[in-house]
Short mmCIF file of C-alpha atoms in Angstrom, two decimals:
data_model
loop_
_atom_site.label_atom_id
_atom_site.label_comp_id
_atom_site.label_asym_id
_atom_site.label_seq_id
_atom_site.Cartn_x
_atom_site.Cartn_y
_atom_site.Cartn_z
CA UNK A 1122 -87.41 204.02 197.34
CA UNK A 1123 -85.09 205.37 195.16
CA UNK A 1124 -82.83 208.54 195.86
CA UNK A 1125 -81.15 209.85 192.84
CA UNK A 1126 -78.21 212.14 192.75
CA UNK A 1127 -78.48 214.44 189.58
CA UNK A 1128 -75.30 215.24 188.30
CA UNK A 1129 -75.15 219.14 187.10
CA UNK A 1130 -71.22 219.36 185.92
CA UNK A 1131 -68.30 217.55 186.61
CA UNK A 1132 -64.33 218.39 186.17
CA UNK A 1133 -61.66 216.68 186.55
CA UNK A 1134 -57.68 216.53 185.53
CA UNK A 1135 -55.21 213.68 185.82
CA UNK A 1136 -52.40 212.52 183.91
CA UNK A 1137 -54.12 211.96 180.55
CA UNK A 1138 -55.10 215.99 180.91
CA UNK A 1139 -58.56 217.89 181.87
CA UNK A 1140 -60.34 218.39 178.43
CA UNK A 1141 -63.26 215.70 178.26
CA UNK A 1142 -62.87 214.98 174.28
CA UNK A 1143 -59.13 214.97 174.35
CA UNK A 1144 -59.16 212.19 177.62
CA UNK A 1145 -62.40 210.88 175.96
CA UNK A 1146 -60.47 209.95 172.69
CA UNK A 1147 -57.52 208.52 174.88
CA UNK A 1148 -59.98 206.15 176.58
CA UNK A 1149 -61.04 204.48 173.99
CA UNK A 1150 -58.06 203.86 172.38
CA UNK A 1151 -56.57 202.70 175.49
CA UNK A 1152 -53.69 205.65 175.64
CA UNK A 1153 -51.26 205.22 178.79
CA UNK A 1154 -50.16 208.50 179.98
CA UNK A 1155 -46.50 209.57 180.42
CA UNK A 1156 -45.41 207.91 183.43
CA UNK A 1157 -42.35 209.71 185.61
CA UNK A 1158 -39.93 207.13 187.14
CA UNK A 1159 -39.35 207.06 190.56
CA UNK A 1160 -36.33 206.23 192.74
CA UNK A 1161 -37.53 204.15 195.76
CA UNK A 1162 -34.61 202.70 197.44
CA UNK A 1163 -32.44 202.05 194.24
CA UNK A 1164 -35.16 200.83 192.41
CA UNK A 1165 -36.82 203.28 189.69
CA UNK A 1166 -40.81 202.71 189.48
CA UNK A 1167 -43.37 204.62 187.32
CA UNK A 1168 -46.20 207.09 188.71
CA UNK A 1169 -48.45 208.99 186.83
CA UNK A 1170 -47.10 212.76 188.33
CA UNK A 1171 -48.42 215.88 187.16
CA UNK A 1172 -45.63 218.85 187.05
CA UNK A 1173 -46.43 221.03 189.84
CA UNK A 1174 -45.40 223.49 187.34
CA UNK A 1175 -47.49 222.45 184.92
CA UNK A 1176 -50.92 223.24 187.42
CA UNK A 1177 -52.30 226.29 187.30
CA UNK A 1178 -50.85 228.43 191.15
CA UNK A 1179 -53.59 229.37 194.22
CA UNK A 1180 -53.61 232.88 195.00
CA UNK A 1181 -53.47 232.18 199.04
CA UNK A 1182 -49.88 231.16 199.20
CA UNK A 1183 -51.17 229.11 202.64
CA UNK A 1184 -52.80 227.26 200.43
CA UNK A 1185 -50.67 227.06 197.10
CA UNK A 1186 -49.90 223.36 197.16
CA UNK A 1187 -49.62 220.81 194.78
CA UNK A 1188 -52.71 219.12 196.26
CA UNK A 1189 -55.16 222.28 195.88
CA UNK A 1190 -53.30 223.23 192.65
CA UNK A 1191 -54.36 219.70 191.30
CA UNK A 1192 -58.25 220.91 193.03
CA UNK A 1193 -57.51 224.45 191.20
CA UNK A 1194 -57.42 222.42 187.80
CA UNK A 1195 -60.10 220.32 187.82
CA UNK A 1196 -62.58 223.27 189.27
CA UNK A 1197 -61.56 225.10 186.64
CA UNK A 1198 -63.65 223.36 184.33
CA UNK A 1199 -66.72 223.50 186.14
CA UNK A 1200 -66.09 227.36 188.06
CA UNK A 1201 -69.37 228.74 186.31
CA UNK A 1202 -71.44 226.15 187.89
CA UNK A 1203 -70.46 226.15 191.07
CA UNK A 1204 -70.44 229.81 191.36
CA UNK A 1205 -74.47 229.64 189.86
CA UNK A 1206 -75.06 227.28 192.41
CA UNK A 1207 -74.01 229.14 195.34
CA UNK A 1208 -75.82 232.13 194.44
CA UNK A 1209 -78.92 230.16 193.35
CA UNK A 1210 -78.96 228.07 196.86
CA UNK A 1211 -76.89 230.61 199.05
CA UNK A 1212 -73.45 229.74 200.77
CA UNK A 1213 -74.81 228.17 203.41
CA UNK A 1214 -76.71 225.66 201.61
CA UNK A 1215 -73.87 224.40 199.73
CA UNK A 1216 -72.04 221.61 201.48
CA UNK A 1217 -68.55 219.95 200.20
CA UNK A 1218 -68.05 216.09 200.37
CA UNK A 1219 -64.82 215.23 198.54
CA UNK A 1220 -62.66 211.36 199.49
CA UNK A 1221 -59.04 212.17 199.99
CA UNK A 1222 -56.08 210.65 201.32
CA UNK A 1223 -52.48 212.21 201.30
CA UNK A 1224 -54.23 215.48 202.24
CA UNK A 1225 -51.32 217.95 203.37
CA UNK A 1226 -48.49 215.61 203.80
CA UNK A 1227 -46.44 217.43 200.67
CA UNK A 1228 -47.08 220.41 203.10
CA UNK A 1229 -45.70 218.59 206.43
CA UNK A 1230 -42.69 217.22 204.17
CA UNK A 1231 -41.73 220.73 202.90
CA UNK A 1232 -41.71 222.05 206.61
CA UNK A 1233 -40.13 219.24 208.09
CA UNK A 1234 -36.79 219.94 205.47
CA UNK A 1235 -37.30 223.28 206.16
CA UNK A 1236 -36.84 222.69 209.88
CA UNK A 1237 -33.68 220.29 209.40
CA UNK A 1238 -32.45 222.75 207.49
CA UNK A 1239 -32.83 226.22 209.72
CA UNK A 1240 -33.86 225.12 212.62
CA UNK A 1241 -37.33 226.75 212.65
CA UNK A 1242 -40.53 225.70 210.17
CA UNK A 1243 -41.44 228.27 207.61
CA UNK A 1244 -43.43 231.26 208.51
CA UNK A 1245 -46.57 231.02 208.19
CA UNK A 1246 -46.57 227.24 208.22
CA UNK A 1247 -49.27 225.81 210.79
CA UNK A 1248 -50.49 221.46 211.54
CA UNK A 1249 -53.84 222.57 209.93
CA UNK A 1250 -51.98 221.91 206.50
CA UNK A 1251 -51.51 217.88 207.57
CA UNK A 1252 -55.74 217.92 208.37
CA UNK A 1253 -57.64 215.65 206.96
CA UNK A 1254 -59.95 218.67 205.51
CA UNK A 1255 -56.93 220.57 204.37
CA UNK A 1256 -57.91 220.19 200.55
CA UNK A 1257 -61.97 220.64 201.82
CA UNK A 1258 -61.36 224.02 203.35
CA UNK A 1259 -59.23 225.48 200.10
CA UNK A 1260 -62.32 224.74 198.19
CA UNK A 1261 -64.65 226.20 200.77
CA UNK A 1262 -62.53 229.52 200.91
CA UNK A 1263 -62.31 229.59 197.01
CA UNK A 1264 -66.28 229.96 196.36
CA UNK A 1265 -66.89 231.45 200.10
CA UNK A 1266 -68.92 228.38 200.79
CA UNK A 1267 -69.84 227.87 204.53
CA UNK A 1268 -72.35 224.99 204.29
CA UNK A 1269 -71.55 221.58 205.70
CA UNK A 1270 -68.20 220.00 204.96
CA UNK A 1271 -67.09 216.59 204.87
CA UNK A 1272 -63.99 214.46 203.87
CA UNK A 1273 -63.48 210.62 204.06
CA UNK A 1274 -60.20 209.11 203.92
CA UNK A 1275 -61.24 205.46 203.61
CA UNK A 1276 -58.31 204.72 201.24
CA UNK A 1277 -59.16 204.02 197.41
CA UNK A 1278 -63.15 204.17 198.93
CA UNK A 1279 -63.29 207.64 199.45
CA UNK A 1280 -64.82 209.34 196.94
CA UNK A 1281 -67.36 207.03 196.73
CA UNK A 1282 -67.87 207.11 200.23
CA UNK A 1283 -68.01 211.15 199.80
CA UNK A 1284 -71.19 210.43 197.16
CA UNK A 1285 -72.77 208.37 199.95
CA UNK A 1286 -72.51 210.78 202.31
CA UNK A 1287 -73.76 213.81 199.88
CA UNK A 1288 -76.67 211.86 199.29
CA UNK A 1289 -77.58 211.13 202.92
CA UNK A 1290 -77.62 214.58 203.65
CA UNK A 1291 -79.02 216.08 200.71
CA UNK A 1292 -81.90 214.05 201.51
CA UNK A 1293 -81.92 214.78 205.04
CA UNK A 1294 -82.43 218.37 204.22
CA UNK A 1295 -78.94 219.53 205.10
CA UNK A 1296 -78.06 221.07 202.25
CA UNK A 1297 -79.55 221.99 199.15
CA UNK A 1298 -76.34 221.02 196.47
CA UNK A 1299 -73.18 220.33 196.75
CA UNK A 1300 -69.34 219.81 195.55
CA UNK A 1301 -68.81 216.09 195.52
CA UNK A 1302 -65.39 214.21 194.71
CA UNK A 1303 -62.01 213.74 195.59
CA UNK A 1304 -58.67 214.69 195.31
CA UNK A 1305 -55.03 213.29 195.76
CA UNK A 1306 -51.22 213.16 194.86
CA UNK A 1307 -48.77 210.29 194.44
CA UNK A 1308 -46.75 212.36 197.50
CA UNK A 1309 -43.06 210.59 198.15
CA UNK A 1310 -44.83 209.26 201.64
CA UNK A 1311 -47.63 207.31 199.84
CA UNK A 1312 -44.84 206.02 197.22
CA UNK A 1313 -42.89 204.89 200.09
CA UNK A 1314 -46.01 203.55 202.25
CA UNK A 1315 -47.08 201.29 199.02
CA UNK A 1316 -43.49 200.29 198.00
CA UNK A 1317 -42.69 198.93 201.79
CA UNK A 1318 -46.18 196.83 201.30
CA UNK A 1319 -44.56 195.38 197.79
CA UNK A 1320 -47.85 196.01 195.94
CA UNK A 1321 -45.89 199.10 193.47
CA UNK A 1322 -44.72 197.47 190.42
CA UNK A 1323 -41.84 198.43 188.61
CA UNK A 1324 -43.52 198.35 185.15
CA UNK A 1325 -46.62 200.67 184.35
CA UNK A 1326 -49.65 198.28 186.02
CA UNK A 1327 -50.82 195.48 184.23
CA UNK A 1328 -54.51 194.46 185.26
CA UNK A 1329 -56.04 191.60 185.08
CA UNK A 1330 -52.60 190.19 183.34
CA UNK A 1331 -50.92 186.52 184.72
CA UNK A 1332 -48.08 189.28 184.76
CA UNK A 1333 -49.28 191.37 186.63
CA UNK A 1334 -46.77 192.91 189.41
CA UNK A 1335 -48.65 195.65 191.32
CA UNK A 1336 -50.29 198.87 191.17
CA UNK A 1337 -48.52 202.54 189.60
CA UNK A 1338 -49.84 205.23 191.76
CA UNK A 1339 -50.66 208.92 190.13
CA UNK A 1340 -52.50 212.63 190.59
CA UNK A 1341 -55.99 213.14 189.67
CA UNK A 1342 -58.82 215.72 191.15
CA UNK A 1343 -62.78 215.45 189.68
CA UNK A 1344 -65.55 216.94 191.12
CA UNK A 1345 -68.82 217.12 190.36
CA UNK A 1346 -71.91 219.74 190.77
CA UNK A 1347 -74.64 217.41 192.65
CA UNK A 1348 -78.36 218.10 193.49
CA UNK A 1349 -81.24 215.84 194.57
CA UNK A 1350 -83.49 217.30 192.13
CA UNK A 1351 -82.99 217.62 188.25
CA UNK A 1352 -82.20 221.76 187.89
CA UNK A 1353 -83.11 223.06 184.58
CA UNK A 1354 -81.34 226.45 185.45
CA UNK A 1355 -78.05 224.51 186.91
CA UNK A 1356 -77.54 221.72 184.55
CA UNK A 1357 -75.20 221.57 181.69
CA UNK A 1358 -76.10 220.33 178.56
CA UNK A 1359 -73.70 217.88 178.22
CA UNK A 1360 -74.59 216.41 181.69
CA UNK A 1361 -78.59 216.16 181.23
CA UNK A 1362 -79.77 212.83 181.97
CA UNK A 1363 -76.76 211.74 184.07
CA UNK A 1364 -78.28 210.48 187.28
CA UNK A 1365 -75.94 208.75 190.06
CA UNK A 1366 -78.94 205.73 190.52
CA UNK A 1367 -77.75 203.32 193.07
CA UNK A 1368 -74.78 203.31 196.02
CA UNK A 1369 -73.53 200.27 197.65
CA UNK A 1370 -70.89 199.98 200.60
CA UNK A 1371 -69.44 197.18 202.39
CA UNK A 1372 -67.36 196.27 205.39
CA UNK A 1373 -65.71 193.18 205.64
CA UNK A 1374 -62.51 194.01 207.49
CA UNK A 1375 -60.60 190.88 206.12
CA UNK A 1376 -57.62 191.93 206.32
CA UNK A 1377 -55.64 195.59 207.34
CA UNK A 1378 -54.30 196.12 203.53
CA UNK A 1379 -55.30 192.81 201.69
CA UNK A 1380 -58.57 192.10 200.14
CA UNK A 1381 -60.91 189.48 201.27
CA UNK A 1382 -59.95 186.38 198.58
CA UNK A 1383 -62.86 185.18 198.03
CA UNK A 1384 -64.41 188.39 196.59
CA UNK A 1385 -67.55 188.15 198.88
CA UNK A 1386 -66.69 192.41 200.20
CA UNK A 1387 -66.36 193.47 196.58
CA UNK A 1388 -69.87 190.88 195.89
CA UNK A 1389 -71.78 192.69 198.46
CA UNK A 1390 -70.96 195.94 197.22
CA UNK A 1391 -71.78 196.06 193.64
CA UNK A 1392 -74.92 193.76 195.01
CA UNK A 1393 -76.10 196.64 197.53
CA UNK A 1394 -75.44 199.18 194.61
CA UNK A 1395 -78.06 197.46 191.84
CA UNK A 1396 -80.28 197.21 195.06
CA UNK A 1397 -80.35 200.53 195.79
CA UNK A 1398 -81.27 201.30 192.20
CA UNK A 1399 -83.54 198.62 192.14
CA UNK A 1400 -81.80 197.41 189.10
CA UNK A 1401 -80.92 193.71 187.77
CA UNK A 1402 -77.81 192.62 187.16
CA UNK A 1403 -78.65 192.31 183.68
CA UNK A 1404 -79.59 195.91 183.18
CA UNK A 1405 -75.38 197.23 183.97
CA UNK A 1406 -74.04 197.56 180.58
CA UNK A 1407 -70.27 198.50 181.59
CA UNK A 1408 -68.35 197.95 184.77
CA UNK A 1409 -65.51 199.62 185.41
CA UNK A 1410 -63.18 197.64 187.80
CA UNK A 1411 -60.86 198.94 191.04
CA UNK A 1412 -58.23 196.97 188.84
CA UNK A 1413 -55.23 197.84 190.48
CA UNK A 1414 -53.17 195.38 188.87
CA UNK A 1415 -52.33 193.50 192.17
CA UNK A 1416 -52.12 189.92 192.28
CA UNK A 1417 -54.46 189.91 194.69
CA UNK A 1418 -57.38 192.76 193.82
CA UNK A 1419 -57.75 191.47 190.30
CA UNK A 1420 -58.63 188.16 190.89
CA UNK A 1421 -60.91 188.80 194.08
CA UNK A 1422 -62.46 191.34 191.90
CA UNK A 1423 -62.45 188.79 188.87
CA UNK A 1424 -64.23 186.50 190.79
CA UNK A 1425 -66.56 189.02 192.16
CA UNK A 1426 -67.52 190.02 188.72
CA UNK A 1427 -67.82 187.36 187.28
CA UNK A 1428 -70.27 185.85 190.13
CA UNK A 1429 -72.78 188.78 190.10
CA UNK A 1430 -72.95 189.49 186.54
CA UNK A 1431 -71.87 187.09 184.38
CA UNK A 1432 -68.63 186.50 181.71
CA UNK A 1433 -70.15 188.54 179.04
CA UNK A 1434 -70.34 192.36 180.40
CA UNK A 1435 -67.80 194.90 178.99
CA UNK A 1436 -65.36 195.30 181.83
CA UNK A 1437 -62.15 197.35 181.68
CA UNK A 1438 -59.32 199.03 184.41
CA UNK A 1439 -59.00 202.59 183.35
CA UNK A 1440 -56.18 202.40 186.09
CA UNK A 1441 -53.83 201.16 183.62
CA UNK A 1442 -53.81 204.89 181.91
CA UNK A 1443 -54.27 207.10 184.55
CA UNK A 1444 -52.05 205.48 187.47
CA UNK A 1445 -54.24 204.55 190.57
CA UNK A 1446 -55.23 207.74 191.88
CA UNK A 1447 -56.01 206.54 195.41
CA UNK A 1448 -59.02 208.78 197.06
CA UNK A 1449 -59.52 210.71 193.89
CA UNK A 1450 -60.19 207.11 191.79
CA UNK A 1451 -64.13 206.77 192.87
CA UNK A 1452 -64.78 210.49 191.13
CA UNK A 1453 -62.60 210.24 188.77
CA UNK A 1454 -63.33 207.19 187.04
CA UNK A 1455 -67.51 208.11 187.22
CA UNK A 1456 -66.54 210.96 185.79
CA UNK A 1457 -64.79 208.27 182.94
CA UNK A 1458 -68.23 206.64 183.06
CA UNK A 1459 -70.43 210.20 181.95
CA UNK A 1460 -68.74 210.77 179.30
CA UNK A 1461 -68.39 206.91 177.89
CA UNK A 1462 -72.56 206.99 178.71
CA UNK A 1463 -73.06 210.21 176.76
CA UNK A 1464 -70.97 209.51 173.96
CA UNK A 1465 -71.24 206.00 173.83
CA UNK A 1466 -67.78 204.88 173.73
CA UNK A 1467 -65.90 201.51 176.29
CA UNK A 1468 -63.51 202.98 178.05
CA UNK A 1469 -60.37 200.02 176.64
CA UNK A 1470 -59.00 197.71 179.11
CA UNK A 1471 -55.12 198.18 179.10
CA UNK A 1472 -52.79 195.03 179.64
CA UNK A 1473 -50.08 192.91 177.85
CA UNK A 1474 -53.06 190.29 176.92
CA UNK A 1475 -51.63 187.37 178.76
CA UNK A 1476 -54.97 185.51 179.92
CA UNK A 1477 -54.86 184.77 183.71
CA UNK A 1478 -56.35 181.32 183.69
CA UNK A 1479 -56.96 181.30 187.59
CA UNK A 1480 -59.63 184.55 187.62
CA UNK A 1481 -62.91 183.26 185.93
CA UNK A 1482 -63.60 184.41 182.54
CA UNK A 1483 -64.56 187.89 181.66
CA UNK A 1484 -65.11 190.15 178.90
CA UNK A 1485 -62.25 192.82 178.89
CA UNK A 1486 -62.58 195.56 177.01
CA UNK A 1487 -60.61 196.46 173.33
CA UNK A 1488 -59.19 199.16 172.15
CA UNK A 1489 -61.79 201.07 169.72
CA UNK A 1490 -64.77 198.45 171.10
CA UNK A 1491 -68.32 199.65 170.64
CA UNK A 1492 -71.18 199.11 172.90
CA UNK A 1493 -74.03 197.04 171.58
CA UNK A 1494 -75.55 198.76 174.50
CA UNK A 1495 -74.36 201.44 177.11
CA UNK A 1496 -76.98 203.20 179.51
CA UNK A 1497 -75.55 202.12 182.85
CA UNK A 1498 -71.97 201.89 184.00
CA UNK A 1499 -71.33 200.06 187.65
CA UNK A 1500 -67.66 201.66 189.38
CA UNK A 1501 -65.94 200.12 192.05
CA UNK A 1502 -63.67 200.94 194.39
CA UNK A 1503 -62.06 198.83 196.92
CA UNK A 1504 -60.45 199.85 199.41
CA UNK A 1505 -57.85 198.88 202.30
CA UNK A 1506 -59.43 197.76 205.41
CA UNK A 1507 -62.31 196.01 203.67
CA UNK A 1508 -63.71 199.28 202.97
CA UNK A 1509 -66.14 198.30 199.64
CA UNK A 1510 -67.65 200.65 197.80
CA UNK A 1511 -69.56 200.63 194.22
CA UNK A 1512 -72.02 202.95 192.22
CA UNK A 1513 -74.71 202.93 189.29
CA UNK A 1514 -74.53 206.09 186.88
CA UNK A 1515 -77.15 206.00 184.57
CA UNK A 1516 -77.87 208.22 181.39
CA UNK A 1517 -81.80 208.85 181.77
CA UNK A 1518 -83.84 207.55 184.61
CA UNK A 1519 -86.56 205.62 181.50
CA UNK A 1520 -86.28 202.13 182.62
#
């Protein structure tokens, strides 16, 4: 039996910006972002970093960190909503599921100087801020929410993993709505953690390119407004008819970072997510890909693709523009997939065009490309560990 997630609202901001038609317009053209270079050990790599600056400040200085000021953003655009929604199903009905990863670490890291420097951490300054739920409970305080909260940290899975676990409790009875997505920074220790594992690149990624050299990590927050029933009184207009239809998750534990070769995680997956929505392959109209632009993701998830639904679907790596945004990718790029569903745009696939003759043919995605059809978008994310995880948005629930 099917159990749809209705999707309400949805925000988001990352390095191409926070206002849907602006982003909207860069996606289709395939419009890179600006890129900040990095030193890592004497060698300067891109990453897609937002200004701290440039993000609008929390009023709780315990919580005024680059993290929630990234959250701060992309709730902006959505506020309204969420506000409706807790008066309309009361603050304890309300719960928050949101994937992240780096969490407080840019919190820790400022302390940690602080101490080397003075002897003593700053005042105020307490562990909570390196919590996995650090980012979770600024969100909860902001709209006085006190429902059920839960974050997953299951690498690039997590904020799919976050809409699997809204769902599962929404239907449980558990809550009655809820704040669904994810949120995370390219923060010096992640930069560091992917540079000692030579997957960073020192050229903006490439996906799906036989030059490709790794993945270029950035910022992004989206979050959406999520009920199990369609809500006349809650839903936007520009969000009626977008319906999260099918969720798939698998675990093949292949390897601690690398993915399993042969594509069979990634398979299963996308395979459990057109289950779930009791869909046929034939019926996904637009995939698009984890595509970090590793040697090793692309073509596992080339063959993986290319096995379940064929050479000729529109396919394309929004990473390519927006910088691999880790725990924030799963919401973030369904949020990419509303708006190409409701205005009926390809999101363009991104790389130097050099054909990689060892990942089975596919159908990437050109700049300015229009759909001969576009009502449901798969997304995948693939995560470290073996942790798969893929979903079906759908514009209208018609057949």
């Amino acid at each position: 039996m099917k159990r749809p997630l209705y999707i309400n609202d949805f925000g988001f901001h990352c390095i191409l910006g926070g206002d849907k038609k602006t982003v909207l317009e860069k996606l289709a053209r395939g419009e890179r972002g600006e890129f900040s270079l990095i030193d890592v050990d004497g060698v300067m790599r891109p990453a897609a970093i937002i200004d701290t600056d440039d993000l609008p400040k929390v009023s709780d200085p315990k919580f005024d960190y680059r993290i929630n000021r990234l959250s701060n953003a992309a709730l902006a655009g959505i506020d309204g909503s969420v506000r409706k929604m807790v008066d309309m199903f009361g603050a304890d009905r309300v719960g928050i599921f949101i994937g992240s990863c780096d969490n407080g670490s840019e919190a820790s890291l400022q302390a940690l100087r602080c101490l080397k420097e003075t002897g003593s951490f700053p005042e105020g300054y307490v562990l909570d801020y390196q919590s996995v739920e650090f980012p979770a409970m600024y969100i909860a305080e902001r709209y006085g929410i006190r429902g059920m909260m839960e974050v997953h940290s299951t690498a690039c899975a997590s904020s799919v993993s976050a809409f699997v676990s809204a769902r599962n409790n929404l239907y449980a009875g558990n809550c009655d709505a809820a704040i669904v997505g994810g949120v995370d920074i390219a923060a010096l220790p992640v930069i560091l953690g992917f540079a000692s594992l030579e997957a960073m690149s020192d050229k903006p990624t490439n996906p799906f390119s036989a030059n490709r050299s790794g993945l270029t990590l950035g910022d992004a927050a989206a979050y959406f407004v999520i009920t199990r029933e369609f809500c006349e009184t809650l839903c936007t207009d520009e969000c009626k008819g977008l319906v999260v239809e099918g969720l798939g998750e698998s675990a093949d534990a292949d390897h601690i970072t690398a993915p399993r070769a042969d594509g069979e995680g990634a398979y299963q997956a996308m395979k459990a997510a057109l289950e779930d929505a009791e869909l046929e392959p034939s019926q996904i109209d637009y995939v698009n890909l984890h595509g970090t632009g590793t040697k090793l993701n692309d073509a596992m998830e080339g063959l993986a693709v290319n096995r379940l639904l064929g050479e000729n679907v529109p396919i394309s790596s929004t990473k390519a523009l927006t910088g691999h945004t880790l725990g924030a990718s799963g919401a973030l790029e369904t949020a990419f997939c509303c708006m190409a569903l409701k205005n009926q745009i390809l999101p363009a696939h991104l790389n130097d065009g050099v054909v990689d003759t060892q990942i089975p043919k596919v159908h990437l995605v050109s700049p300015g490309e229009k759909p001969a059809r576009l009502k449901r978008c798969l997304s995948n994310s693939f995560a470290f560990g073996g942790c798969n995880a893929s979903l079906v948005i759908t514009n209208g629930l018609d057949g």
